[in-house]
Amino acid sequence: MNVATIDTNLGKPKAKPHLYSLDLLRGLAALSVCLLHFTFGVLPSLKNTELTLFFSWGYLGVDIFFIISGFIIPYSLDRGNYQSNEFFSFMGKRMVRIWPPSFLMIILTVGQRLFIDFVLKHERIYTADLTAFQLFTNILYIVPYTSARWLNGILWTLAVEFQFYILIGLLFGWLKRGIVPLIILGGMCNMVKYSPYLHDVQFFEYNSVFLLGILLWLKFRERVSDMIFYLFALVGLVLVYVEINWLAAIFAFGTIFIILFFKKNIIIFSFLGKISYSLYLLHTVVGTTAEALWIRFFSVQTLGQKIALLFFCVLVTVLASYVFYRLVEEPSMRLAERLFKRKTVVVAIPRGKEF
């Protein structure tokens, strides 16, 4: 999913500490979602096996991504001295950063389905209900507001991310005042969550994990005291437990702990963190292709053989994601920087703690 990337060029570029904790978390989140999908049905050879139960927690990688976004987006806006009149520039930058890779992933997904139906199967199975309208709604992340279906299961999380971007872009100036606006926002989000009129806006379903990320940013920028932070972090974790489950609360706690205290650079996770968005996007289409290749030459009967298949599919997916990152994601990031880079303005802001 980066799915959330550090975004500082909305204001004056500043030297900043690199948050190795985010590399670790992004890498773990993308890998956990990949392992969940591979063993939960995306790869038929691994469905309903011992591996399915072992990686059943992988869906919580999405929650990790949402907490990261809740933290890093306001962090980046704060360092860039973001102003409310820059909302459209902010949204434009996020769109250019995220949309081209996801658009290409949709094209690859549709291409794979067309190849299976018209070259391998010679009948419409995977493209039986494919329409131009479905493509349109997927590309714009508006499927929940229509009768269409997602072409790829991960796209719904990008829709939630953009809902958060809209909210934070509009309310950032208010939220940076401290804990009171955050409490009000949390109360409003939870009221809206149970409204019969906005149930399709999925951000509200996951608002508690995003708000934990925002709370962490307030702590990081010293806009709340330690006592207030820990008190409301506990409240937030209880909400996660009530609204999602106890395992989500444990993962949320672990995510907060790692962002606060983890400082070490672990090369493999720095690499996975860098390509995490590409890995998140590609793992379904690449993993299924890798499985189809593997089973042409090898049996997948024993647990050991299934583990070997899983390792092969993950390895191929990581390699393909790196290529995708270099050829698609990096150029998208550079384009976003060029199109929406502001003139340098020297502004003094309070300096927060550094990890």
Short mmCIF file of N, CA and C in Angstrom, two decimals, residues 98-113 138-139 151-153 155 277-278 280-286 324 328-329:
data_model
loop_
_atom_site.label_atom_id
_atom_site.label_comp_id
_atom_site.label_asym_id
_atom_site.label_seq_id
_atom_site.Cartn_x
_atom_site.Cartn_y
_atom_site.Cartn_z
N ILE A 98 1.06 8.64 -6.36
CA ILE A 98 0.42 7.34 -6.12
C ILE A 98 -0.32 6.80 -7.33
N TRP A 99 -0.96 7.67 -8.10
CA TRP A 99 -1.86 7.19 -9.15
C TRP A 99 -1.17 6.47 -10.30
N PRO A 100 -0.08 6.97 -10.90
CA PRO A 100 0.51 6.27 -12.05
C PRO A 100 0.90 4.82 -11.76
N PRO A 101 1.58 4.52 -10.63
CA PRO A 101 1.87 3.11 -10.36
C PRO A 101 0.61 2.25 -10.20
N SER A 102 -0.41 2.79 -9.54
CA SER A 102 -1.63 1.99 -9.36
C SER A 102 -2.36 1.81 -10.69
N PHE A 103 -2.31 2.82 -11.55
CA PHE A 103 -2.93 2.71 -12.87
C PHE A 103 -2.26 1.60 -13.68
N LEU A 104 -0.93 1.56 -13.65
CA LEU A 104 -0.22 0.52 -14.39
C LEU A 104 -0.51 -0.86 -13.80
N MET A 105 -0.64 -0.93 -12.47
CA MET A 105 -1.00 -2.21 -11.84
C MET A 105 -2.36 -2.69 -12.34
N ILE A 106 -3.31 -1.77 -12.47
CA ILE A 106 -4.63 -2.14 -13.00
C ILE A 106 -4.51 -2.66 -14.43
N ILE A 107 -3.70 -2.01 -15.23
CA ILE A 107 -3.49 -2.45 -16.61
C ILE A 107 -2.88 -3.85 -16.64
N LEU A 108 -1.90 -4.09 -15.77
CA LEU A 108 -1.27 -5.41 -15.71
C LEU A 108 -2.28 -6.47 -15.26
N THR A 109 -3.11 -6.12 -14.29
CA THR A 109 -4.12 -7.06 -13.80
C THR A 109 -5.11 -7.42 -14.90
N VAL A 110 -5.60 -6.42 -15.60
CA VAL A 110 -6.53 -6.67 -16.70
C VAL A 110 -5.85 -7.46 -17.81
N GLY A 111 -4.60 -7.11 -18.12
CA GLY A 111 -3.86 -7.84 -19.15
C GLY A 111 -3.69 -9.30 -18.80
N GLN A 112 -3.39 -9.58 -17.53
CA GLN A 112 -3.25 -10.97 -17.09
C GLN A 112 -4.56 -11.73 -17.26
N ARG A 113 -5.66 -11.11 -16.90
CA ARG A 113 -6.96 -11.78 -17.01
C ARG A 113 -7.35 -12.01 -18.47
N ASN A 138 -12.40 1.93 -10.79
CA ASN A 138 -11.20 1.45 -10.13
C ASN A 138 -10.06 2.45 -10.24
N ILE A 139 -9.90 3.02 -11.40
CA ILE A 139 -8.82 3.98 -11.62
C ILE A 139 -8.98 5.20 -10.72
N LEU A 151 -11.08 -4.44 -9.01
CA LEU A 151 -10.34 -5.38 -9.85
C LEU A 151 -9.22 -6.06 -9.08
N ASN A 152 -8.70 -5.36 -8.10
CA ASN A 152 -7.63 -5.89 -7.25
C ASN A 152 -7.96 -5.52 -5.82
N GLY A 153 -7.87 -6.49 -4.92
CA GLY A 153 -8.32 -6.30 -3.55
C GLY A 153 -7.60 -5.23 -2.77
N LEU A 155 -6.85 -2.20 -3.81
CA LEU A 155 -7.19 -0.83 -4.24
C LEU A 155 -8.07 -0.10 -3.23
N TYR A 277 5.55 0.17 -1.57
CA TYR A 277 4.36 0.51 -2.35
C TYR A 277 4.29 -0.34 -3.62
N SER A 278 5.43 -0.49 -4.29
CA SER A 278 5.46 -1.34 -5.49
C SER A 278 5.16 -2.79 -5.14
N TYR A 280 3.41 -3.84 -2.61
CA TYR A 280 1.99 -3.89 -2.25
C TYR A 280 1.11 -3.94 -3.49
N LEU A 281 1.47 -3.16 -4.50
CA LEU A 281 0.68 -3.12 -5.72
C LEU A 281 0.79 -4.38 -6.56
N LEU A 282 2.01 -4.91 -6.66
CA LEU A 282 2.28 -5.96 -7.65
C LEU A 282 2.11 -7.38 -7.15
N HIS A 283 2.04 -7.59 -5.85
CA HIS A 283 2.21 -8.95 -5.35
C HIS A 283 1.16 -9.93 -5.89
N THR A 284 -0.05 -9.47 -6.14
CA THR A 284 -1.09 -10.38 -6.63
C THR A 284 -0.81 -10.83 -8.05
N VAL A 285 -0.59 -9.88 -8.94
CA VAL A 285 -0.40 -10.24 -10.35
C VAL A 285 0.91 -10.98 -10.58
N VAL A 286 1.97 -10.60 -9.87
CA VAL A 286 3.26 -11.28 -10.03
C VAL A 286 3.24 -12.64 -9.34
N PHE A 324 9.89 -2.47 -10.87
CA PHE A 324 8.74 -1.57 -10.98
C PHE A 324 9.02 -0.26 -10.25
N VAL A 328 8.90 2.84 -12.59
CA VAL A 328 7.58 3.50 -12.51
C VAL A 328 7.45 4.39 -11.28
N GLU A 329 7.72 3.81 -10.09
CA GLU A 329 7.46 4.57 -8.87
C GLU A 329 8.43 5.73 -8.70
#
